[in-house]
mmCIF file of C-alpha atoms in Angstrom:
data_model
loop_
_atom_site.group_PDB
_atom_site.id
_atom_site.type_symbol
_atom_site.label_atom_id
_atom_site.label_comp_id
_atom_site.label_asym_id
_atom_site.label_seq_id
_atom_site.Cartn_x
_atom_site.Cartn_y
_atom_site.Cartn_z
ATOM 1 C CA MET I 1 79.237 77.763 63.975
ATOM 2 C CA ALA I 2 80.531 77.742 60.364
ATOM 3 C CA PRO I 3 77.078 77.980 58.761
ATOM 4 C CA GLN I 4 76.100 80.843 61.068
ATOM 5 C CA LEU I 5 79.265 82.846 60.439
ATOM 6 C CA ALA I 6 79.435 82.141 56.694
ATOM 7 C CA LEU I 7 75.781 83.162 56.262
ATOM 8 C CA ALA I 8 76.280 86.226 58.446
ATOM 9 C CA LEU I 9 79.170 87.316 56.224
ATOM 10 C CA ALA I 10 77.155 86.728 53.045
ATOM 11 C CA SER I 11 74.191 88.579 54.576
ATOM 12 C CA THR I 12 76.149 91.804 54.888
ATOM 13 C CA ILE I 13 74.770 92.356 51.382
ATOM 14 C CA ARG I 14 71.053 92.890 51.932
ATOM 15 C CA HIS I 15 67.936 94.670 50.717
ATOM 16 C CA ASP I 16 67.978 98.290 51.875
ATOM 17 C CA GLY I 17 64.198 98.582 52.363
ATOM 18 C CA ASN I 18 63.846 101.010 49.451
ATOM 19 C CA GLY I 19 64.207 98.696 46.474
ATOM 20 C CA GLY I 20 67.997 98.749 46.425
ATOM 21 C CA VAL I 21 70.885 96.851 47.954
ATOM 22 C CA ALA I 22 72.786 97.840 51.098
ATOM 23 C CA ASP I 23 76.326 96.805 51.959
ATOM 24 C CA ASP I 24 76.935 96.614 55.701
ATOM 25 C CA LEU I 25 80.690 96.504 55.030
ATOM 26 C CA ASP I 26 80.676 99.671 52.934
ATOM 27 C CA ASP I 27 83.105 101.400 55.290
ATOM 28 C CA VAL I 28 85.404 100.660 58.226
ATOM 29 C CA GLU I 29 82.709 101.669 60.728
ATOM 30 C CA GLY I 30 80.290 99.176 59.171
ATOM 31 C CA LEU I 31 82.855 96.374 59.379
ATOM 32 C CA THR I 32 83.632 97.271 62.995
ATOM 33 C CA THR I 33 79.928 97.155 63.880
ATOM 34 C CA TRP I 34 79.491 93.802 62.136
ATOM 35 C CA LEU I 35 82.514 92.368 63.942
ATOM 36 C CA ARG I 36 81.024 93.380 67.308
ATOM 37 C CA GLU I 37 77.706 91.748 66.361
ATOM 38 C CA GLN I 38 79.452 88.523 65.300
ATOM 39 C CA ALA I 39 82.021 88.429 68.113
ATOM 40 C CA GLU I 40 80.918 85.071 69.534
ATOM 41 C CA PRO I 41 81.213 82.985 66.348
ATOM 42 C CA LEU I 42 84.296 84.931 65.247
ATOM 43 C CA ARG I 43 86.128 83.961 68.428
ATOM 44 C CA GLN I 44 85.861 80.342 67.257
ATOM 45 C CA TYR I 45 87.735 81.169 64.048
ATOM 46 C CA VAL I 46 89.969 84.144 64.804
ATOM 47 C CA THR I 47 92.756 83.754 67.368
ATOM 48 C CA GLY I 48 92.954 86.851 69.568
ATOM 49 C CA PHE I 49 89.725 88.214 68.099
ATOM 50 C CA ASP I 50 89.411 91.143 70.532
ATOM 51 C CA ALA I 51 92.823 92.488 69.502
ATOM 52 C CA VAL I 52 91.893 91.968 65.840
ATOM 53 C CA ALA I 53 88.588 93.836 66.205
ATOM 54 C CA SER I 54 90.325 96.862 67.685
ATOM 55 C CA THR I 55 92.695 97.357 64.727
ATOM 56 C CA ILE I 56 90.367 97.468 61.728
ATOM 57 C CA ASP I 57 91.442 99.654 58.805
ATOM 58 C CA GLU I 58 90.503 100.120 55.154
ATOM 59 C CA ARG I 59 92.880 97.417 53.928
ATOM 60 C CA THR I 60 91.287 94.920 56.328
ATOM 61 C CA ARG I 61 87.837 95.939 55.116
ATOM 62 C CA LEU I 62 88.816 95.377 51.485
ATOM 63 C CA ASP I 63 90.236 91.950 52.336
ATOM 64 C CA VAL I 64 87.049 90.943 54.183
ATOM 65 C CA VAL I 65 84.931 92.156 51.251
ATOM 66 C CA ALA I 66 87.074 90.022 48.908
ATOM 67 C CA VAL I 67 86.452 86.934 51.081
ATOM 68 C CA ARG I 68 82.729 87.739 51.080
ATOM 69 C CA ARG I 69 82.692 88.053 47.279
ATOM 70 C CA ALA I 70 84.375 84.662 46.919
ATOM 71 C CA ALA I 71 81.943 83.092 49.404
ATOM 72 C CA ARG I 72 78.888 84.591 47.667
ATOM 73 C CA THR I 73 80.210 83.358 44.311
ATOM 74 C CA LEU I 74 80.361 79.827 45.673
ATOM 75 C CA PHE I 75 76.951 80.224 47.353
ATOM 76 C CA ALA I 76 75.592 81.060 43.880
ATOM 77 C CA VAL I 77 77.173 77.850 42.566
ATOM 78 C CA ALA I 78 75.785 75.848 45.501
ATOM 79 C CA VAL I 79 72.158 76.890 44.878
ATOM 80 C CA ARG I 80 72.193 75.746 41.242
ATOM 81 C CA PRO I 81 70.041 74.958 39.338
ATOM 82 C CA GLY I 82 68.190 77.706 41.216
ATOM 83 C CA PRO I 83 69.099 81.309 40.487
ATOM 84 C CA PRO I 84 71.717 83.141 42.565
ATOM 85 C CA SER I 85 70.864 86.134 44.693
ATOM 86 C CA ARG I 86 69.876 89.070 42.506
ATOM 87 C CA ALA I 87 72.651 91.121 44.129
ATOM 88 C CA ASP I 88 75.277 88.796 42.686
ATOM 89 C CA SER I 89 74.241 88.539 39.061
ATOM 90 C CA SER I 90 76.910 90.930 37.774
ATOM 91 C CA SER I 91 79.639 90.683 40.407
ATOM 92 C CA LEU I 92 80.488 87.005 40.640
ATOM 93 C CA LEU I 93 83.980 85.625 40.225
ATOM 94 C CA SER I 94 84.535 82.467 38.235
ATOM 95 C CA PRO I 95 84.112 79.450 40.547
ATOM 96 C CA PRO I 96 87.808 78.448 40.249
ATOM 97 C CA GLU I 97 88.849 82.022 41.140
ATOM 98 C CA ALA I 98 86.537 82.003 44.165
ATOM 99 C CA VAL I 99 87.856 78.632 45.376
ATOM 100 C CA SER I 100 91.432 79.808 44.940
ATOM 101 C CA GLN I 101 90.757 83.073 46.765
ATOM 102 C CA LEU I 102 89.180 81.326 49.780
ATOM 103 C CA ASN I 103 91.958 78.739 49.922
ATOM 104 C CA GLN I 104 94.665 81.412 49.750
ATOM 105 C CA ALA I 105 93.014 83.495 52.472
ATOM 106 C CA ALA I 106 92.612 80.475 54.752
ATOM 107 C CA ALA I 107 96.195 79.315 54.131
ATOM 108 C CA ALA I 108 97.647 82.693 55.087
ATOM 109 C CA LEU I 109 97.314 81.665 58.720
ATOM 110 C CA PRO I 110 98.793 78.263 59.496
ATOM 111 C CA VAL I 111 96.796 76.823 62.378
ATOM 112 C CA ARG I 112 97.023 73.621 64.299
ATOM 113 C CA PRO I 113 94.651 71.872 66.658
ATOM 114 C CA VAL I 114 95.667 71.813 70.318
ATOM 115 C CA LEU I 115 94.125 69.278 72.677
ATOM 116 C CA SER I 116 93.746 70.151 76.361
ATOM 117 C CA TRP I 117 92.658 67.509 78.847
ATOM 118 C CA ALA I 118 92.833 68.206 82.548
ATOM 119 C CA GLU I 119 92.636 65.283 84.938
ATOM 120 C CA GLU I 120 89.013 64.369 85.627
ATOM 121 C CA GLY I 121 88.015 66.889 82.969
ATOM 122 C CA THR I 122 86.621 66.812 79.491
ATOM 123 C CA PRO I 123 88.964 67.121 76.516
ATOM 124 C CA THR I 124 88.752 70.418 74.663
ATOM 125 C CA LEU I 125 90.058 71.445 71.275
ATOM 126 C CA THR I 126 91.430 74.890 70.476
ATOM 127 C CA TRP I 127 93.242 76.193 67.427
ATOM 128 C CA GLN I 128 96.527 78.025 67.638
ATOM 129 C CA GLY I 129 98.163 79.870 64.818
ATOM 130 C CA ALA I 130 101.476 81.458 64.127
ATOM 131 C CA ALA I 131 101.904 85.111 65.015
ATOM 132 C CA VAL I 132 100.720 87.092 62.010
ATOM 133 C CA ASP I 133 99.117 90.487 61.636
ATOM 134 C CA THR I 134 95.531 91.001 62.680
ATOM 135 C CA ARG I 135 94.199 91.514 59.156
ATOM 136 C CA VAL I 136 95.443 88.078 58.102
ATOM 137 C CA ARG I 137 93.936 86.434 61.185
ATOM 138 C CA LEU I 138 90.518 87.922 60.432
ATOM 139 C CA THR I 139 90.378 87.086 56.731
ATOM 140 C CA ALA I 140 91.833 83.610 57.293
ATOM 141 C CA GLY I 141 89.205 82.882 59.952
ATOM 142 C CA LEU I 142 86.356 84.099 57.741
ATOM 143 C CA ALA I 143 87.666 82.103 54.777
ATOM 144 C CA ARG I 144 87.932 78.992 56.956
ATOM 145 C CA ALA I 145 84.325 79.429 58.135
ATOM 146 C CA ALA I 146 83.143 79.759 54.532
ATOM 147 C CA ILE I 147 85.139 76.702 53.444
ATOM 148 C CA GLU I 148 83.787 74.595 56.328
ATOM 149 C CA PHE I 149 80.233 75.620 55.450
ATOM 150 C CA LEU I 150 80.654 74.943 51.726
ATOM 151 C CA ALA I 151 82.127 71.499 52.462
ATOM 152 C CA SER I 152 79.367 70.593 54.942
ATOM 153 C CA PRO I 153 75.987 68.911 54.385
ATOM 154 C CA ALA I 154 74.318 72.274 55.179
ATOM 155 C CA ARG I 155 75.431 73.466 51.722
ATOM 156 C CA ASP I 156 72.777 71.199 50.161
ATOM 157 C CA GLU I 157 70.085 73.209 51.955
ATOM 158 C CA LEU I 158 71.441 76.608 50.892
ATOM 159 C CA ARG I 159 68.942 78.729 48.955
ATOM 160 C CA ALA I 160 68.750 82.246 47.523
ATOM 161 C CA CYS I 161 65.640 83.905 48.923
ATOM 162 C CA PRO I 162 63.125 84.352 46.075
ATOM 163 C CA ALA I 163 61.128 87.116 47.804
ATOM 164 C CA PRO I 164 60.835 90.399 45.911
ATOM 165 C CA ARG I 165 63.832 92.653 46.547
ATOM 166 C CA CYS I 166 65.543 90.149 48.881
ATOM 167 C CA VAL I 167 69.179 89.357 48.116
ATOM 168 C CA ARG I 168 69.998 87.032 51.027
ATOM 169 C CA TYR I 169 71.039 83.412 51.110
ATOM 170 C CA PHE I 170 69.661 81.103 53.796
ATOM 171 C CA VAL I 171 69.841 77.485 54.921
ATOM 172 C CA LYS I 172 66.477 75.777 54.548
ATOM 173 C CA ASP I 173 65.612 74.543 58.062
ATOM 174 C CA HIS I 174 62.489 72.562 57.199
ATOM 175 C CA PRO I 175 60.911 71.161 54.010
ATOM 176 C CA ARG I 176 58.263 73.870 53.639
ATOM 177 C CA GLN I 177 60.565 76.849 54.179
ATOM 178 C CA GLU I 178 60.655 79.058 51.093
ATOM 179 C CA TRP I 179 62.079 82.367 52.342
ATOM 180 C CA CYS I 180 64.925 83.539 54.547
ATOM 181 C CA LYS I 181 62.577 85.081 57.114
ATOM 182 C CA PRO I 182 58.830 85.564 57.677
ATOM 183 C CA SER I 183 58.836 89.172 56.456
ATOM 184 C CA CYS I 184 60.098 87.969 53.059
ATOM 185 C CA GLY I 185 57.243 85.448 52.932
ATOM 186 C CA ASN I 186 54.766 88.222 53.693
ATOM 187 C CA ARG I 187 56.275 90.445 51.000
ATOM 188 C CA ALA I 188 56.082 87.603 48.454
ATOM 189 C CA ARG I 189 52.426 86.919 49.282
ATOM 190 C CA VAL I 190 51.539 90.617 48.982
ATOM 191 C CA ALA I 191 53.337 90.810 45.625
ATOM 192 C CA ARG I 192 51.465 87.740 44.317
ATOM 193 C CA HIS I 193 48.134 89.160 45.535
ATOM 194 C CA TYR I 194 48.869 92.502 43.872
ATOM 195 C CA GLN I 195 49.832 90.774 40.617
ATOM 196 C CA ARG I 196 46.619 88.677 40.590
ATOM 197 C CA ARG I 197 44.476 91.793 41.185
ATOM 198 C CA THR I 198 46.318 93.697 38.465
ATOM 199 C CA GLU I 199 45.892 90.841 35.975
ATOM 200 C CA ALA I 200 42.179 90.519 36.853
ATOM 201 C CA ARG I 201 41.599 94.124 35.834
#
């Protein structure tokens, strides 16, 4: 779940379809919508997620955006020697700042694993944390998802999509994958075709 949630958070910065960049977390309503869309993976990382999602405010939004900025900074480091996403070229933190910010956000919620094992059942693991405010639970969960992703083998397959106007990161699923999604591949092919025709004239 960590790769899915970490990439989903990073992908809230995206191409707007008109040559610019859109930020899905630009306001509280955008964050609330994103939280609803990501409810399933968020429940794995955020204790009492439904209560958290119902109390979103501007301070929470700013904290989530700060976690996203730290994660995208470290995504840019992870894709080296390739270039980072074009959306990040002027807004990256220093890598030590980004690491520190993620660690601090994750540490704000002390959690512990809890094993449950009913007779004749299968053991299950859940995480329980101390009672803290909802904003801290959300940002700590998102930071933990980003940290787990960055420390996992999936990080080695992280790429910045090279398609024109795309600003997303993606995990390369197979050796021939070059873009985050098929529409980016189509856009790249059209751009190359247009450039060849222009040069031929």
